[in-house]
Tab-separated table of C-alpha atoms in Angstrom:
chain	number	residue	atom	x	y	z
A	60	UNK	CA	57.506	-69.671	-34.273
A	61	UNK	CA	60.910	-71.628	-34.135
A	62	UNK	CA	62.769	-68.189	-33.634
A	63	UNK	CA	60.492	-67.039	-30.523
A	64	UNK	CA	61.161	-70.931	-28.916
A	65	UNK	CA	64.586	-70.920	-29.794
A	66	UNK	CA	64.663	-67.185	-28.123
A	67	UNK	CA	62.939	-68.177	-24.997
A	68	UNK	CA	65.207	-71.200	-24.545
A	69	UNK	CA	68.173	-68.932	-24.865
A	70	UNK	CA	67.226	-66.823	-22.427
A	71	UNK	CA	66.329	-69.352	-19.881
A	72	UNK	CA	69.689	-71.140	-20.224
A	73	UNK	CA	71.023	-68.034	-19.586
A	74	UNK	CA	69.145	-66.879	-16.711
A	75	UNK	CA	69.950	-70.532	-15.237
A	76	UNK	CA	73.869	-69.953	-15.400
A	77	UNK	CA	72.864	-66.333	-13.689
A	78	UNK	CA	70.932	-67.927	-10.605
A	79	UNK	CA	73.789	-70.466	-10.421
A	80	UNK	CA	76.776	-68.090	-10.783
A	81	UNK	CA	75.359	-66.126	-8.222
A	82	UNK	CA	74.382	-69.310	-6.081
A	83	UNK	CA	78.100	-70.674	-6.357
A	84	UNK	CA	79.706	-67.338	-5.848
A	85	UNK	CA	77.650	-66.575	-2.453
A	86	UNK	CA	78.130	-70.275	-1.178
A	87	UNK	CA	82.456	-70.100	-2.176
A	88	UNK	CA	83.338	-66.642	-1.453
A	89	UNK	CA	85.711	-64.559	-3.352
A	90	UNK	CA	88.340	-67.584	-3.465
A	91	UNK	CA	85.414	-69.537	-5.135
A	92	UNK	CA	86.471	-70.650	-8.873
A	93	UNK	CA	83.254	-69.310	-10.111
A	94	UNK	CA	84.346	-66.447	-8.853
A	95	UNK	CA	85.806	-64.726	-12.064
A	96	UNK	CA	83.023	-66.040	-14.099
A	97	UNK	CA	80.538	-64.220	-11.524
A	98	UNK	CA	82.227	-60.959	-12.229
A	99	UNK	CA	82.174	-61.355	-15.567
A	100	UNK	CA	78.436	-62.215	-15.544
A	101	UNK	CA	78.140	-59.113	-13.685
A	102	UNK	CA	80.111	-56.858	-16.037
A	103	UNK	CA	77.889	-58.081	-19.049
A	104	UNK	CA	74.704	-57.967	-16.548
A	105	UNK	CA	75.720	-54.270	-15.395
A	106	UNK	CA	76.852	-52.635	-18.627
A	107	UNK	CA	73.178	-54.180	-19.935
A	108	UNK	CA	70.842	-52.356	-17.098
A	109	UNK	CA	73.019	-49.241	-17.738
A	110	UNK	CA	72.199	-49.223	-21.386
A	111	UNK	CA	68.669	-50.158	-20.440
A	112	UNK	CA	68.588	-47.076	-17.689
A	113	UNK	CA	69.557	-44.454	-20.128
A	114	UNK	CA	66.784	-45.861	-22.395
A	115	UNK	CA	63.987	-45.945	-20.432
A	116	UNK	CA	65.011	-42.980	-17.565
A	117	UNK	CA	63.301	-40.221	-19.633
A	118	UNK	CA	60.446	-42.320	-20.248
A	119	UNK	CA	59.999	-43.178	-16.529
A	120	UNK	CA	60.864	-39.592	-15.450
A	121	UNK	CA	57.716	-38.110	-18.205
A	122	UNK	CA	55.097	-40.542	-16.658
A	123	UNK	CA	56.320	-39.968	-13.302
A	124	UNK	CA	55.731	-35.733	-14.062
A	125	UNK	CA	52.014	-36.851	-15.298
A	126	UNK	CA	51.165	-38.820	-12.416
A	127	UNK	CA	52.743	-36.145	-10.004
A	128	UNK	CA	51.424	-33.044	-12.314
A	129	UNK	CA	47.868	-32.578	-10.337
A	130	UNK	CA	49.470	-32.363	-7.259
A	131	UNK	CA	52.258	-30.238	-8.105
A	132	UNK	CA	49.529	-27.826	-9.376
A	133	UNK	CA	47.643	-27.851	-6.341
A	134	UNK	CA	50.957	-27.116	-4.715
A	135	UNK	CA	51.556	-24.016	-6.670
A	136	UNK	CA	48.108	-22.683	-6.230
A	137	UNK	CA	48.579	-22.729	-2.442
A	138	UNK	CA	51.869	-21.015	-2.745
A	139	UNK	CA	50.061	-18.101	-4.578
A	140	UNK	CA	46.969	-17.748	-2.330
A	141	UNK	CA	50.099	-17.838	0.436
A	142	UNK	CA	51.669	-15.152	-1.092
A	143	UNK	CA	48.280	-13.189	-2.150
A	144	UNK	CA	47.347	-13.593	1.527
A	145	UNK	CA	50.504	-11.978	3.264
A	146	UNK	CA	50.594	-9.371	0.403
A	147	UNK	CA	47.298	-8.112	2.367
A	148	UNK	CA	48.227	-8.246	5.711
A	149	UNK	CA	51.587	-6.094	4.909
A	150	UNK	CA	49.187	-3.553	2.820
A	151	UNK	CA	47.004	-3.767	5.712
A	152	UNK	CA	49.299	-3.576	8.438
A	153	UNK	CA	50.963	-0.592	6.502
A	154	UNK	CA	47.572	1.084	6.187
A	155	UNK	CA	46.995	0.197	10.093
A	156	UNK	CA	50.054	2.317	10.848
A	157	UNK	CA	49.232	5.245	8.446
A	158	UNK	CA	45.876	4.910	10.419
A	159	UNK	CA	47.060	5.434	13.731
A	160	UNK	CA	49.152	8.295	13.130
A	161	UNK	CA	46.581	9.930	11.942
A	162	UNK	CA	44.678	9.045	14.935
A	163	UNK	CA	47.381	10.241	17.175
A	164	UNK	CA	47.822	13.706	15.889
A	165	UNK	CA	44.152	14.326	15.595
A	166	UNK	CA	43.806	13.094	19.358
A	167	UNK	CA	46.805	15.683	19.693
A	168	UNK	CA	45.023	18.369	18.286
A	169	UNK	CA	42.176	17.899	20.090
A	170	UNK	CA	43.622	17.597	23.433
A	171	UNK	CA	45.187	20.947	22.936
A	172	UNK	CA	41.928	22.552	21.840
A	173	UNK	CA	40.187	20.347	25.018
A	174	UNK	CA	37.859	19.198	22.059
A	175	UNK	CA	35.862	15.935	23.324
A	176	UNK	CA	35.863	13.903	20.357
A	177	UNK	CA	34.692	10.678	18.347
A	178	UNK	CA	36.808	9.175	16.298
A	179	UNK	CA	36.206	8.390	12.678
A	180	UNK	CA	37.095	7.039	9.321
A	181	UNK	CA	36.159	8.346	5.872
A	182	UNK	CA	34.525	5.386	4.383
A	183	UNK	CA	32.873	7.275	1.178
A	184	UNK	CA	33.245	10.375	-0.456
A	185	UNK	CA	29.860	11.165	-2.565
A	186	UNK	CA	28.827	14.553	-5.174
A	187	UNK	CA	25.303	14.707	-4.290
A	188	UNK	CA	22.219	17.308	-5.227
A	189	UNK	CA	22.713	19.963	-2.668
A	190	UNK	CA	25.932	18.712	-1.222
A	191	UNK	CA	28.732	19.275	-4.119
A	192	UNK	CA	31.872	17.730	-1.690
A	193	UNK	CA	30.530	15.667	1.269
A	194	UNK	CA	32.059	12.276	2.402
A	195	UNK	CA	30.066	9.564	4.697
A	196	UNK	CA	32.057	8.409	8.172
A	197	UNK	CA	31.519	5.505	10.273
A	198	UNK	CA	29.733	6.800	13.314
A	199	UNK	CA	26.470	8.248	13.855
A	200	UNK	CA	23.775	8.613	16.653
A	201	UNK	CA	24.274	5.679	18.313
A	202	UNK	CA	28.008	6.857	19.159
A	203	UNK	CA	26.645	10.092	20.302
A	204	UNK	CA	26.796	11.926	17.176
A	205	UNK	CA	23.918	14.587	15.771
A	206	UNK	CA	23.319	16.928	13.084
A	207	UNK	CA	25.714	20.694	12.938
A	208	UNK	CA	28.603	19.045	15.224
A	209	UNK	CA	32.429	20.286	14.094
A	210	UNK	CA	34.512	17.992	12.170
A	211	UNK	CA	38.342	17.746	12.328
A	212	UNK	CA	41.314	15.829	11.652
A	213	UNK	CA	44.991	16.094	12.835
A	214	UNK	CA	45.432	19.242	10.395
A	215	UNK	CA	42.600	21.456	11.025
A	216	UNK	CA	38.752	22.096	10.462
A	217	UNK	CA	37.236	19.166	8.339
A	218	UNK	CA	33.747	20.159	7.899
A	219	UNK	CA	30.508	19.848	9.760
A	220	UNK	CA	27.653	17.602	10.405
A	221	UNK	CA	24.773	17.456	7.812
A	222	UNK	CA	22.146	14.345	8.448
A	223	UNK	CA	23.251	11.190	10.822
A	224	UNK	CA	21.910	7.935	10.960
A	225	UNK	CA	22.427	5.119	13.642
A	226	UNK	CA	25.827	3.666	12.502
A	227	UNK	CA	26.952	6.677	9.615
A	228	UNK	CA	26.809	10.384	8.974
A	229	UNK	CA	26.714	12.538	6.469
A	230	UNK	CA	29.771	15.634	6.605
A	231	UNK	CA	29.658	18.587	4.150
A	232	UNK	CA	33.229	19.573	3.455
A	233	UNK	CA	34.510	23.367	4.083
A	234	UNK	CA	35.652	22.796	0.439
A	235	UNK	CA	31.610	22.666	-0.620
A	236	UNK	CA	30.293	25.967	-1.886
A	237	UNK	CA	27.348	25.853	0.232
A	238	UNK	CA	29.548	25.448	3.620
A	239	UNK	CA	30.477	28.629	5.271
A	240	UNK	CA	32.156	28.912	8.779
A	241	UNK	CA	33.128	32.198	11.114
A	242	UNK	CA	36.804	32.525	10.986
A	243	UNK	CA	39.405	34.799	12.602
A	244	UNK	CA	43.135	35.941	11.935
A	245	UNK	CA	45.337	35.043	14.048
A	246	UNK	CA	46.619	37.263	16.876
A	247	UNK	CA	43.603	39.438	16.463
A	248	UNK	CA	39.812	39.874	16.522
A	249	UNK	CA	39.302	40.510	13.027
A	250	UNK	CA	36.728	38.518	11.970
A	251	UNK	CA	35.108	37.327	8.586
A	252	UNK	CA	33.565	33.994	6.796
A	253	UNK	CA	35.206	31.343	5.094
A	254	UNK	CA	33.271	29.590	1.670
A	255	UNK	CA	34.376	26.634	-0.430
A	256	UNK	CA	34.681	26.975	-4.461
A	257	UNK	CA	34.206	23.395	-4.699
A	258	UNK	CA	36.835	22.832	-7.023
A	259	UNK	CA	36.417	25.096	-9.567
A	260	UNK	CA	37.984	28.240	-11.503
A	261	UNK	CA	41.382	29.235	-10.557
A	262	UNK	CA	41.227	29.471	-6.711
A	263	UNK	CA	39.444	26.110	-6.867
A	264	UNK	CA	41.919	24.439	-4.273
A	265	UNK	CA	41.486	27.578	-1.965
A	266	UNK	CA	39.090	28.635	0.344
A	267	UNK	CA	37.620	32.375	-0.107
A	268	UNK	CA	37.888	34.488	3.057
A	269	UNK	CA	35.835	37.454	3.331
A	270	UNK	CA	36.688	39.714	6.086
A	271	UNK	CA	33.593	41.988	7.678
A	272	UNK	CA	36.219	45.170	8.397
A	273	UNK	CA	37.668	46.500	4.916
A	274	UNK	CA	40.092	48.522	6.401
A	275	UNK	CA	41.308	45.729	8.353
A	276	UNK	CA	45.618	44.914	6.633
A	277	UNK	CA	46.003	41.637	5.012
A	278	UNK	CA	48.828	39.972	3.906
A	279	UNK	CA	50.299	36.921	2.573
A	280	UNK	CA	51.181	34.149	5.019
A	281	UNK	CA	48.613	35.707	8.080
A	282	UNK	CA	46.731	32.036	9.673
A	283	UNK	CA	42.961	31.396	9.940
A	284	UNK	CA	40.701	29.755	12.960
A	285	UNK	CA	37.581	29.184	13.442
A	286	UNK	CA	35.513	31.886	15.034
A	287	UNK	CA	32.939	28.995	16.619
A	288	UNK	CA	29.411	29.303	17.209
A	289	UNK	CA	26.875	29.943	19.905
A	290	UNK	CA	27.290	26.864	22.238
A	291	UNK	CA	29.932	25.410	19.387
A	292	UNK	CA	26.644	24.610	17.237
A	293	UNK	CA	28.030	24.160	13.660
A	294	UNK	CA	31.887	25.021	14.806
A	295	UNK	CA	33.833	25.239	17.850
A	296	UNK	CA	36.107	27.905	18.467
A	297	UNK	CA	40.075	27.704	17.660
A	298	UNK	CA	40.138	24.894	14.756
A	299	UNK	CA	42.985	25.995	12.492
A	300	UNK	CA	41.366	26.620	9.411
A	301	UNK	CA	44.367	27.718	6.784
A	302	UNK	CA	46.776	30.175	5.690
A	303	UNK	CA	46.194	33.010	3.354
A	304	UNK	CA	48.448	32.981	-0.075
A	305	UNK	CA	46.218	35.800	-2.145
A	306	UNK	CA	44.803	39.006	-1.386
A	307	UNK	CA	42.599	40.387	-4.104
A	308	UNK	CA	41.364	44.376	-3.382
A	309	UNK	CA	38.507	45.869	-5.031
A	310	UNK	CA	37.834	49.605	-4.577
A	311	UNK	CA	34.401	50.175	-3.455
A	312	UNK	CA	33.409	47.365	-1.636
A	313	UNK	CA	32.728	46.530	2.222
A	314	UNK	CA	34.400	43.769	2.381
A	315	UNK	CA	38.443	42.712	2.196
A	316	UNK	CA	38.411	39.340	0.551
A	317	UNK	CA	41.211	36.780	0.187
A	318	UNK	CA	42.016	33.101	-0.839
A	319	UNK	CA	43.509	31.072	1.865
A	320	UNK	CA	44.868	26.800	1.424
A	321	UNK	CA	43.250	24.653	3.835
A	322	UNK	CA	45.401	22.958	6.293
A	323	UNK	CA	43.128	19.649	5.758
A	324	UNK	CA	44.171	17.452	3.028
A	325	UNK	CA	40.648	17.115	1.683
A	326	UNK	CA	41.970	14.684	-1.345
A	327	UNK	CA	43.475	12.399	1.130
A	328	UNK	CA	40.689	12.253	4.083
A	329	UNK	CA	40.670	8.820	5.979
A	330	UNK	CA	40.732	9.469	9.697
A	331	UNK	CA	38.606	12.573	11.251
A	332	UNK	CA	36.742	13.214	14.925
A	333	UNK	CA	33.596	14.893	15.595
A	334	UNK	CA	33.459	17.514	18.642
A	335	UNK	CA	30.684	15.868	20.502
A	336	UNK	CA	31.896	18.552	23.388
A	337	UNK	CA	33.044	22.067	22.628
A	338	UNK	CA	35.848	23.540	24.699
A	339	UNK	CA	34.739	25.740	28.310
A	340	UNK	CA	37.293	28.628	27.070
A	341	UNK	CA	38.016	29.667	23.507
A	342	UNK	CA	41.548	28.250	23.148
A	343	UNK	CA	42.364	30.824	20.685
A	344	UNK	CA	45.200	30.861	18.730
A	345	UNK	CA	47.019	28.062	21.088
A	346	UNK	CA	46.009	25.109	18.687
A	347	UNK	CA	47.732	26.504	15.417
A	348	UNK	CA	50.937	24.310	14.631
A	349	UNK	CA	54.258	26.234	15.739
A	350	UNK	CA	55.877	28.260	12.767
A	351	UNK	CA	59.241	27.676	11.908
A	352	UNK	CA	61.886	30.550	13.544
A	353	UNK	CA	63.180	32.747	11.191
A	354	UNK	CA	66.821	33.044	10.924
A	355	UNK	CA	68.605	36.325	12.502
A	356	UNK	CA	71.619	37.595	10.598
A	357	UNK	CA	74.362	37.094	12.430
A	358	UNK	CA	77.671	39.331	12.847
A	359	UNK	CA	79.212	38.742	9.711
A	360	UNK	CA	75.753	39.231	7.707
A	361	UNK	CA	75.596	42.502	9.412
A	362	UNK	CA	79.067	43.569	8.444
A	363	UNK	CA	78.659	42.361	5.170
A	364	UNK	CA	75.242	44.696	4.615
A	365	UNK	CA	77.097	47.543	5.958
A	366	UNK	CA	80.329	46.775	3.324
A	367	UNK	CA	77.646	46.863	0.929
A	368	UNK	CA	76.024	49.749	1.240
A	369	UNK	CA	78.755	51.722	1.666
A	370	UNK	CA	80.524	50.579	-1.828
A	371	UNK	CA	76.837	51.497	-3.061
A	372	UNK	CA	77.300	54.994	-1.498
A	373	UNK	CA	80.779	55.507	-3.104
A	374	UNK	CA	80.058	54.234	-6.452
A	375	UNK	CA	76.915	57.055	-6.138
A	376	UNK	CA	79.476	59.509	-5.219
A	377	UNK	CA	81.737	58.701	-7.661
A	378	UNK	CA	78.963	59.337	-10.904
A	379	UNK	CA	77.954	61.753	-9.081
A	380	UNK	CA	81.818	63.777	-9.502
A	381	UNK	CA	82.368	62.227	-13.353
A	382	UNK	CA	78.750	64.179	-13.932
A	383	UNK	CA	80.169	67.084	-12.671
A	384	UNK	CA	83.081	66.949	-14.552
A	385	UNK	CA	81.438	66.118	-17.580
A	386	UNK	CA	78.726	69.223	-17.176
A	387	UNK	CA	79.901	71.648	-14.287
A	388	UNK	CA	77.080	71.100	-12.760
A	389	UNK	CA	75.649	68.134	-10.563
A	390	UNK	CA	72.854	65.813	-11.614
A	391	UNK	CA	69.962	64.647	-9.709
A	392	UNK	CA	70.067	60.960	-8.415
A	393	UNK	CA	67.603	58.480	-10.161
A	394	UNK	CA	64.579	57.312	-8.083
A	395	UNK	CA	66.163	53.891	-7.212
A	396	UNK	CA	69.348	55.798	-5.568
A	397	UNK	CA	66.450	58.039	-3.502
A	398	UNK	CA	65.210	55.305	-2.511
A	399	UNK	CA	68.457	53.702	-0.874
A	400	UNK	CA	69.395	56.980	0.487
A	401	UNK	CA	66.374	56.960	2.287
A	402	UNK	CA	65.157	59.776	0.384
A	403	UNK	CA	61.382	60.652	-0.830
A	404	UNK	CA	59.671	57.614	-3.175
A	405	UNK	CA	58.810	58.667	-6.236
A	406	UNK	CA	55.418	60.336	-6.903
A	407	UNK	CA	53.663	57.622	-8.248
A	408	UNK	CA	55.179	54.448	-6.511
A	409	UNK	CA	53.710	52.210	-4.814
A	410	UNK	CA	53.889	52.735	-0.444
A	411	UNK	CA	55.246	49.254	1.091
A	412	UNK	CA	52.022	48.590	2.496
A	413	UNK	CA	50.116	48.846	-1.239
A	414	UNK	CA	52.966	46.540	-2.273
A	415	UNK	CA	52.200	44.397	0.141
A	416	UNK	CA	48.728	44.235	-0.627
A	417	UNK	CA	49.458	43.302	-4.180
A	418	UNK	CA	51.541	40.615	-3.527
């Protein structure tokens, strides 16, 4: 008890010098005589609240983080629904651009074909009984759209029409094995069908093409468009179909058939348009995308081909004279040197056009 009073007494002494230090100081100025004491009051004063400071700083600091720790959070979780939200706008905006490409070279394509049509988006794809590869768009009769219109998209044919409701519709893929669609090669009036595998077997990413005529050539690389319909009722005419890459032939049957890759991405489909209008004329083959030149050999190609085939001719010549030396009498050339003299093909080879057929 006696320490505590003899403590509080101490420090009110002391805090009464303090107030009257200070008092004196401020009244006298710096030539004041209490002016050394007042510094020296405030050296022992200042060197005390620094001590003090480093004490209790991470103490204040720690409550200071509690009391500000709801709001900080609250902070943070707006900075990440920020960030979440502009992460979809530039995903969407992106998307929004992929979109209207699309959109431009399908109205492209259809302006060349004079195709009047609706634009579209893919909004489901579905595997249902009946319809193995069908997909569900976002327009239907009340946009003017009914049942066995054509389908397209900025590559080629798409599909056709199946069932349509008032704000979707149903489109069976040319990829479905129950779709078929008149078809014709390019440059030509050769004419045959076109079937989906729907995925499956080897050719299941082709399309089959089955041409009516089976003396009618095929070949690797020879384009595909639609044939169209009576009135353009499934398909319009001139919708580039695809581009043949196997030719299978079977003796004995009626029919030339081959295996042909869409132009249509059908993995990838987001926007199509349905021909609500078909064409007045057939625009033929005018809506197939151009084909890249092919290079002519120039001057120095041609030289070099002739350089060749000469030193080809004399090294012929000269086994030809080392035979004769070696046997008095000359041999026959082999059936490759025949063929690059331009001479008979050898019974049994295949003609160019057989090749051809093959590959």
């Amino acid at each position: 008890m006696r320490n505590s009073r003899r403590t509080r007494l101490i420090l009110g002494i002391l805090l009464a010098a303090a107030l009257v230090l200070i008092t004196v100081g401020h009244r006298g100025g710096e030539s004041s005589v209490a002016g050394p004491l007042g510094q020296i009051a405030s050296s022992v004063f200042g060197t005390a609240e620094q001590a003090s400071t480093k004490v209790t700083a991470p103490v204040s600091r720690f409550f200071s983080m509690l009391t500000g720790a709801p709001s900080a959070q609250e902070r943070i979780d707006g900075l990440r629904k920020e960030n979440a939200q502009l992460r979809s706008r530039l995903a969407a905006t992106e998307l929004d651009k992929d979109r209207s490409k699309e959109l431009d070279r399908m109205l492209g394509l259809s302006g060349l074909g004079r195709y009047r049509v609706v634009p579209a988006q893919v909004i489901a794809r579905r595997h249902t009984a009946g319809l193995e590869d069908n997909v569900e768009i976002d327009v239907g009769s009340r946009d003017g759209v009914r049942r066995d219109m054509t389908v397209l998209n900025g590559d080629g044919l798409v599909g056709r029409v199946v069932r349509t409701g008032p704000s979707t519709s149903t489109v069976i893929l040319l990829t479905d094995p129950g779709s078929a669609a008149g078809a014709r090669l390019e440059g030509g009036n050769e004419l045959g069908v076109v079937n989906g595998l729907g995925g499956s077997g080897k050719y299941g990413d082709l399309i089959r093409l089955r041409l009516l005529d089976s003396t009618t050539p095929l070949k690797k690389g020879r384009r595909i468009v639609s044939f169209g319909s009576q009135n353009g009722t499934p398909y319009v005419p001139g919708v580039p179909i695809g581009e043949i890459e196997r030719v299978v032939v079977t003796p004995g049957e009626l029919t030339r058939t081959a295996y042909a890759r869409p132009y249509a991405n059908f993995t990838a489909l987001d926007v199509v348009g349905v021909v609500v209008r078909a064409p007045d004329r057939d625009p033929r083959d005018s809506v197939l995308p151009d084909q890249p030149a092919k290079s002519q050999p120039g001057k120095k190609d041609k030289k070099d081909q002739a350089k060749n085939h000469k030193d080809k001719s004399m090294d012929r010549e000269k086994q030809q004279r080392d035979a004769r030396d070696a046997s008095g009498a000359v041999q026959e050339p082999d059936q490759a040197a025949q063929r690059d003299l331009g001479g008979p093909a050898p019974r049994g080879a295949d003609t160019p056009g057989q090749a051809e057929e093959r590959d």
